[in-house]
mmCIF file of C-alpha atoms in Angstrom:
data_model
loop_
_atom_site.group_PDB
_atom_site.id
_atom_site.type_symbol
_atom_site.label_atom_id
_atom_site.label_comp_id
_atom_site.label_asym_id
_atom_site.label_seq_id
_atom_site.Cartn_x
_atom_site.Cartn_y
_atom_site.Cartn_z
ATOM 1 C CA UNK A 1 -137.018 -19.228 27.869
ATOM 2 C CA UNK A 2 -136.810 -21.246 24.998
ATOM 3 C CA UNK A 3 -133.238 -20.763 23.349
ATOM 4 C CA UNK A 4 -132.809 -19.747 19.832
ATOM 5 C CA UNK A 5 -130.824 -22.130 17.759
ATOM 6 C CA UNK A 6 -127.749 -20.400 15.402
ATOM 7 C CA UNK A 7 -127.326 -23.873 13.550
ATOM 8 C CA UNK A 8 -127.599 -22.708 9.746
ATOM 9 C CA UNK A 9 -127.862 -26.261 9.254
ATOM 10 C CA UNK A 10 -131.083 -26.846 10.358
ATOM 11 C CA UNK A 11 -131.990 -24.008 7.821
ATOM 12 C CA UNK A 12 -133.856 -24.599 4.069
ATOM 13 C CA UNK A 13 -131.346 -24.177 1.995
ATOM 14 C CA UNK A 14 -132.199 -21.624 -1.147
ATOM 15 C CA UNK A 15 -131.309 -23.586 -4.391
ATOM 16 C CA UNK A 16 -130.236 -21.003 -7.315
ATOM 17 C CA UNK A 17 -132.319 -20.664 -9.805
ATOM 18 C CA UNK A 18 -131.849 -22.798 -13.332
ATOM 19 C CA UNK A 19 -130.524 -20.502 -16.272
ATOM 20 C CA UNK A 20 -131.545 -21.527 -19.348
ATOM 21 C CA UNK A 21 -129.285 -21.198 -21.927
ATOM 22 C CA UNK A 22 -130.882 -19.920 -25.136
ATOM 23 C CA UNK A 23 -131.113 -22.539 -28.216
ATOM 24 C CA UNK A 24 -129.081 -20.386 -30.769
ATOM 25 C CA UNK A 25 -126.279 -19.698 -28.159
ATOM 26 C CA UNK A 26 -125.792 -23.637 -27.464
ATOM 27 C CA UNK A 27 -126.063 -23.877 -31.675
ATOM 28 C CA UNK A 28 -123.748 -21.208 -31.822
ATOM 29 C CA UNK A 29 -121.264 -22.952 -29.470
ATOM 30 C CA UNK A 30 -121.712 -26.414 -31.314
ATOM 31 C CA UNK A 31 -120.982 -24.722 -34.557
ATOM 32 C CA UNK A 32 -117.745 -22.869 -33.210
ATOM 33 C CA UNK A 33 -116.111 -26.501 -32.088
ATOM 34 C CA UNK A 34 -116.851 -28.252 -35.041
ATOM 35 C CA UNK A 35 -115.147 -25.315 -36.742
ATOM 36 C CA UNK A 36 -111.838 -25.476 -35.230
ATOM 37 C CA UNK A 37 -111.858 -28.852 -35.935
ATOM 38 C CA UNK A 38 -113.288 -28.543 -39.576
ATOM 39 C CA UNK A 39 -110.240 -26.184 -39.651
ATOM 40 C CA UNK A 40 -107.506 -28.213 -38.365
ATOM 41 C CA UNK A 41 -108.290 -31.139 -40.513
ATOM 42 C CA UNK A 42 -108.607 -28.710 -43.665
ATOM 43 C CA UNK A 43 -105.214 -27.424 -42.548
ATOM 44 C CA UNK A 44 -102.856 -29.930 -41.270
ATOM 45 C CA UNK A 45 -105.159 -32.745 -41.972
ATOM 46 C CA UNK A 46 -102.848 -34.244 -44.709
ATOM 47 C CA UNK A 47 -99.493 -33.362 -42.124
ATOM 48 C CA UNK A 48 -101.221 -35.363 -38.952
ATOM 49 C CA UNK A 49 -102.772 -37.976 -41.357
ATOM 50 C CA UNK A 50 -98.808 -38.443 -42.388
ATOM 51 C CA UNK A 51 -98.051 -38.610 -39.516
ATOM 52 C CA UNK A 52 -100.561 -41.151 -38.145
ATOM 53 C CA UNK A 53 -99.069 -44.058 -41.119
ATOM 54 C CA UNK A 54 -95.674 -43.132 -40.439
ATOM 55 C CA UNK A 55 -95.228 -43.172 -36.716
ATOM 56 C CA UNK A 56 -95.726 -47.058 -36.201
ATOM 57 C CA UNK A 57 -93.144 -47.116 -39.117
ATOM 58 C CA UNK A 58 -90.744 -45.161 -37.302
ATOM 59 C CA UNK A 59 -90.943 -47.139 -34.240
ATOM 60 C CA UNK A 60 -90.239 -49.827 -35.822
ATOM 61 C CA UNK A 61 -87.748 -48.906 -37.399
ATOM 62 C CA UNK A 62 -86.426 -47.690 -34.458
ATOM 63 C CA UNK A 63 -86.746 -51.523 -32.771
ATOM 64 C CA UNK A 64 -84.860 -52.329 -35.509
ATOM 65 C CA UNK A 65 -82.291 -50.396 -35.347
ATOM 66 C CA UNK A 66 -82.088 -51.185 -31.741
ATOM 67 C CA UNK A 67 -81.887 -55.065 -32.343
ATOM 68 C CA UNK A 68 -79.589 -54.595 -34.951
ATOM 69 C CA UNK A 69 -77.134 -53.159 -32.611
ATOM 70 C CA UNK A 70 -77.668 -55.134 -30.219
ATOM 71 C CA UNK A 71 -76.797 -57.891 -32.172
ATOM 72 C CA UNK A 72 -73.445 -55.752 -33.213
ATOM 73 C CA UNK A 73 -72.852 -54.931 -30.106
ATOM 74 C CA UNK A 74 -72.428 -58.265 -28.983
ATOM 75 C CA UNK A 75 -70.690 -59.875 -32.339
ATOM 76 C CA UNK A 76 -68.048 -57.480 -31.682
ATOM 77 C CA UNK A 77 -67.652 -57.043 -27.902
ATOM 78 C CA UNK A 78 -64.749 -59.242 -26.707
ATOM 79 C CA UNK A 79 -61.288 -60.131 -25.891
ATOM 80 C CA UNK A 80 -59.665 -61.224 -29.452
ATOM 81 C CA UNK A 81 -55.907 -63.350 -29.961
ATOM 82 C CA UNK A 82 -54.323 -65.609 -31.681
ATOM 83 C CA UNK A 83 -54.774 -68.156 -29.350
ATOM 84 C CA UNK A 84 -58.188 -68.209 -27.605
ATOM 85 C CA UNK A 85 -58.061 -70.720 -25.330
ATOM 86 C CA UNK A 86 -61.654 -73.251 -25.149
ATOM 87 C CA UNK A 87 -61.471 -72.787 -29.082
ATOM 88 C CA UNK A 88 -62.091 -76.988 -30.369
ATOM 89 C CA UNK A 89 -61.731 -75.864 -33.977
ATOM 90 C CA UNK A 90 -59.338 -73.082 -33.451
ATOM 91 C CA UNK A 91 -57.384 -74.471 -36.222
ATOM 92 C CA UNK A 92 -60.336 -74.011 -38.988
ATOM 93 C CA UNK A 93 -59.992 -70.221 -38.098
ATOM 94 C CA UNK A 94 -56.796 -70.028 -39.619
ATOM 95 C CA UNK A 95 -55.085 -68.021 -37.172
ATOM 96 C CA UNK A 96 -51.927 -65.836 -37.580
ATOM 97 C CA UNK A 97 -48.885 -66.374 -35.382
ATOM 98 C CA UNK A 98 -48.831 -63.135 -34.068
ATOM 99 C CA UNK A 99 -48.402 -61.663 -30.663
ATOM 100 C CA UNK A 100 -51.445 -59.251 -30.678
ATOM 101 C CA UNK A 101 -54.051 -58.843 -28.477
ATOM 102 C CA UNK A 102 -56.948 -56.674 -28.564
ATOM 103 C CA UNK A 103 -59.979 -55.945 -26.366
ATOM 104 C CA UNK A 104 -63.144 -54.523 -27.791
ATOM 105 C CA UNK A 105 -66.099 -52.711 -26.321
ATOM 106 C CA UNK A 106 -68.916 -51.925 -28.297
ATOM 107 C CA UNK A 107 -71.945 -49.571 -28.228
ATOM 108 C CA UNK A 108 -74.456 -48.482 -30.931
ATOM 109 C CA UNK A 109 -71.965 -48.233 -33.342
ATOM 110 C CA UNK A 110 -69.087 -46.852 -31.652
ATOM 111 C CA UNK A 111 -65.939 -48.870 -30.780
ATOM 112 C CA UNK A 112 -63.922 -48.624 -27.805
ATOM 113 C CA UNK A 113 -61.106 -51.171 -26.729
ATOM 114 C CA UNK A 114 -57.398 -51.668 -26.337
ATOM 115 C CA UNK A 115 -54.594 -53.281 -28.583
ATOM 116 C CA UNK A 116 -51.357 -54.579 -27.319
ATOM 117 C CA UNK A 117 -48.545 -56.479 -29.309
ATOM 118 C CA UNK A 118 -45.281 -57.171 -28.150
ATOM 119 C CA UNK A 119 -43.680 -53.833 -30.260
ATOM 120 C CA UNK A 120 -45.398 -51.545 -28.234
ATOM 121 C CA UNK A 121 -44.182 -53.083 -25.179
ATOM 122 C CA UNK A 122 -41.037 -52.856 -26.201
ATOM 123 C CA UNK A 123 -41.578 -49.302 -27.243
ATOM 124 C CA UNK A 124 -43.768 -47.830 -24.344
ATOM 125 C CA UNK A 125 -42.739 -51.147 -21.786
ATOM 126 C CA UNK A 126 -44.377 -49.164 -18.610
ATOM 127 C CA UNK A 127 -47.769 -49.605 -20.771
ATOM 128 C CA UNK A 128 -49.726 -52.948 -21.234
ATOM 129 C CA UNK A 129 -51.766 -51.581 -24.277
ATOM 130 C CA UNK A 130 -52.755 -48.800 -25.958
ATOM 131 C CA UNK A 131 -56.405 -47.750 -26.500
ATOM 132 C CA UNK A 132 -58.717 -47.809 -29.133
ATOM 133 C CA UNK A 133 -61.784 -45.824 -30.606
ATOM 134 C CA UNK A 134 -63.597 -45.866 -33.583
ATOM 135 C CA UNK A 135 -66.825 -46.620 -35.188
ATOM 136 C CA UNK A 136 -68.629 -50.425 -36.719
ATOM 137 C CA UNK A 137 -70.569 -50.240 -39.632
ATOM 138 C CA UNK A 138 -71.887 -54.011 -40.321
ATOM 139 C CA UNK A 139 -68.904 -56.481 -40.391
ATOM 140 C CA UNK A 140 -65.668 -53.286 -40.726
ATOM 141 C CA UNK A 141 -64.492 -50.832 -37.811
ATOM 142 C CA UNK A 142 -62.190 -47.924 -38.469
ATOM 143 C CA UNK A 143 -60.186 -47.582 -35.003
ATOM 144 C CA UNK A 144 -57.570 -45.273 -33.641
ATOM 145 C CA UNK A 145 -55.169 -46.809 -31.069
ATOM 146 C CA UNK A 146 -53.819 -43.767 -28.654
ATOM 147 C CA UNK A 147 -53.575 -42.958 -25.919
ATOM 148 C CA UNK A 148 -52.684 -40.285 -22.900
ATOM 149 C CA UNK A 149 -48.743 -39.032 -23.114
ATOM 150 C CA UNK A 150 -47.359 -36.360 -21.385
ATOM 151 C CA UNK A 151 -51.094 -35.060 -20.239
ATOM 152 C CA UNK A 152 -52.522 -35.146 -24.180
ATOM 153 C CA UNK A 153 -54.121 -37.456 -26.142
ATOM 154 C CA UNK A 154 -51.888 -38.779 -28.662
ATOM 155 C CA UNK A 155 -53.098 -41.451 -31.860
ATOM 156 C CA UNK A 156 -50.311 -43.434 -32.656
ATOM 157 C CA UNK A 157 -51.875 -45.506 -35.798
ATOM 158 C CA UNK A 158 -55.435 -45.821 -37.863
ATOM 159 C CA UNK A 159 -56.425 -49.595 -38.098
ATOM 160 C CA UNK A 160 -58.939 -51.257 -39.940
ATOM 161 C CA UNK A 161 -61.075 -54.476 -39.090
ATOM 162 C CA UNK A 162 -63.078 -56.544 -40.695
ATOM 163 C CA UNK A 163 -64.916 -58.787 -38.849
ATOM 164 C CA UNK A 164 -65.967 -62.918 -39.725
ATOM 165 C CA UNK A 165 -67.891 -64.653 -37.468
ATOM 166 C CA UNK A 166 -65.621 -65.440 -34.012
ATOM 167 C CA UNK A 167 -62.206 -64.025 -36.042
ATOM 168 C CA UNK A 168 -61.313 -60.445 -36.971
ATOM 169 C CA UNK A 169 -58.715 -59.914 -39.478
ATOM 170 C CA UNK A 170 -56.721 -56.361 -37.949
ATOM 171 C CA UNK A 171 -54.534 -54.091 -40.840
ATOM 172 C CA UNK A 172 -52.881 -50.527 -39.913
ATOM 173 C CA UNK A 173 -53.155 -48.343 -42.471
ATOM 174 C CA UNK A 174 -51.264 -45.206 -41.720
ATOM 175 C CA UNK A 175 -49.109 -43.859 -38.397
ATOM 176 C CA UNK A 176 -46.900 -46.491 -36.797
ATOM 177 C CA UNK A 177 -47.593 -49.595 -38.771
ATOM 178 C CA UNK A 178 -44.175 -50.644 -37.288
ATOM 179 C CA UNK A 179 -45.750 -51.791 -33.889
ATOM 180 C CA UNK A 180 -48.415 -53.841 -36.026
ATOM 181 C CA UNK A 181 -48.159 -56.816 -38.475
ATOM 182 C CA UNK A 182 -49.145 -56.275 -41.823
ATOM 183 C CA UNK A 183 -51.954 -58.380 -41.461
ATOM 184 C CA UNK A 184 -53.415 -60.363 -37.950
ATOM 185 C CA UNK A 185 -56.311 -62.934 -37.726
ATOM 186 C CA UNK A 186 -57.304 -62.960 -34.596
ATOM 187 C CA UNK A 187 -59.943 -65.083 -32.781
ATOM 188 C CA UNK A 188 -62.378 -63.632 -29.961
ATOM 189 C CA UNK A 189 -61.863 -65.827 -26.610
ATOM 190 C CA UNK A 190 -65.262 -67.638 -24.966
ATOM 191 C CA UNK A 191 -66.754 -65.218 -22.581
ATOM 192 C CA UNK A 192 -68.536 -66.118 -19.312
ATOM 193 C CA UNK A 193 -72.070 -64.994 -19.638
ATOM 194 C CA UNK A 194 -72.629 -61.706 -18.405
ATOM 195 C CA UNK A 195 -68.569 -61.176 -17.711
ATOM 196 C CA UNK A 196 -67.197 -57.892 -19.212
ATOM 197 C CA UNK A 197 -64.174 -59.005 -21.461
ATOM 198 C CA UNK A 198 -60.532 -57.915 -20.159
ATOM 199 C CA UNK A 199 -56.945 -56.943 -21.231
ATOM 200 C CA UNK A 200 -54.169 -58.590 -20.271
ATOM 201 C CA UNK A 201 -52.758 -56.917 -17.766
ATOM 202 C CA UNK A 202 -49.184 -58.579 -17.609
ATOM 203 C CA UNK A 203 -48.638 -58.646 -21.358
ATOM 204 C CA UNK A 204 -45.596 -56.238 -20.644
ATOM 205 C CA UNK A 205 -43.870 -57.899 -17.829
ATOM 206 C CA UNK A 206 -41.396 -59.188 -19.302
ATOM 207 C CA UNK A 207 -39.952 -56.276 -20.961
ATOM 208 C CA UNK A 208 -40.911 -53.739 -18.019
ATOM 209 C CA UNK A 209 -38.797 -56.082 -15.824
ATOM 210 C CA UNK A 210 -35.925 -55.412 -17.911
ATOM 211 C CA UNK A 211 -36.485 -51.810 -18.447
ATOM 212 C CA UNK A 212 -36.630 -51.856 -14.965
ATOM 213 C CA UNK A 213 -33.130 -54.206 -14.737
ATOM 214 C CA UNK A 214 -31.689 -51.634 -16.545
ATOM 215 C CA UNK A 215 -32.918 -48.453 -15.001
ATOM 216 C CA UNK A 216 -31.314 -49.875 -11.206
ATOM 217 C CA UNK A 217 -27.790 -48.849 -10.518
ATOM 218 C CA UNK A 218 -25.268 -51.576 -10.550
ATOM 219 C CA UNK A 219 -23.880 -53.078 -7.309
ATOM 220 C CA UNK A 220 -20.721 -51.676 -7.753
ATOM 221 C CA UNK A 221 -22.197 -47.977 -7.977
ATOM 222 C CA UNK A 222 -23.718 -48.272 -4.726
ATOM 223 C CA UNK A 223 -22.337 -46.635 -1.370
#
């Protein structure tokens, strides 16, 4: 007996028949499309034609502004005294005999650092610094110098800088000027490429040791 095969395979297969779309439904569609487009062009044609000059304009603007603060960034960024050391002309800059130091950080305009001078030591000796925040615009920053006391944030003085070249010229103008001269120019230190500038971190040694000195109970008190 010959077996019957049940491969569908093997079978003709039935091809659906073509539909023919009418020619004024396929005018019709045509018609609709160019419509909506007709449309959007009528009605926002002026907004996206804006659009289309300004946004190369915009980005590069926005390069720009990038560049621009990158190139703050970096004028600014920095550890800044009176004496840099690996400064050959340090004494074209005109520096002030002060014992200031100050330690910038700067990013797209806003300022972030520390200041130290030997007043604050002697005010605050367990402290090295204090910080500082505030915001560049071109060559002047506005800063804050503060810091945590007692669990809250406390600004001690306003500050302003103005910045020339490799030396920034620091004034307080309001809160405690005391711990500040009246006027510092300071120079910014040669950084190792791709180092992250620093603060001094013994700057108040000397006068935490005494603090300290004091604090101890005398030999005679003891026993």
């Amino acid at each position: 007996m010959t077996r019957k095969s049940n491969n569908k395979a093997n079978s003709p297969q039935q091809v659906a028949p073509t539909i023919k779309v009418p020619w004024y439904k396929q005018v019709w569609v045509v018609a609709s499309a160019t419509g909506v487009v007709v449309s959007a062009i009528l009605l926002e044609g002026p907004t996206l034609l804006q659009n289309t000059r300004i946004l190369p304009g915009e980005v590069r603007q926005t390069v720009s502004d990038f560049q621009s603060w990158a190139k703050e960034d970096s004028a600014w960024t920095g550890h800044w005294s009176s004496f840099p050391e690996g400064i050959v002309d340090m004494a074209d800059m005109r520096l002030s005999d002060v014992d200031m130091q100050i330690t910038l950080w700067a990013s797209q305009g806003d300022i972030d650092g520390t200041i130290a001078t030997k007043s604050i030591c002697r005010s605050i000796p367990v402290l090295n610094y204090v910080l500082l925040r505030g915001e560049v615009s071109g060559n002047t920053a506005k800063v804050i110098a503060w810091d945590i006391v007692h669990g809250h944030k406390t600004d001690f003085a306003e500050l302003k800088l103005v910045r020339d070249g490799e030396v920034v010229t620091v004034t307080p103008t309001s809160g405690r000027k005391d711990w500040f001269p009246t006027t510092a120019r300071l120079g910014r230190h040669p950084g190792e490429s791709g180092a992250e500038p620093e603060p001094d971190q013994t700057f108040c040694d000397e006068e935490r040791k005494a603090l300290f000195n004091k604090l101890r109970p005398s030999p005679a008190n003891e026993g």
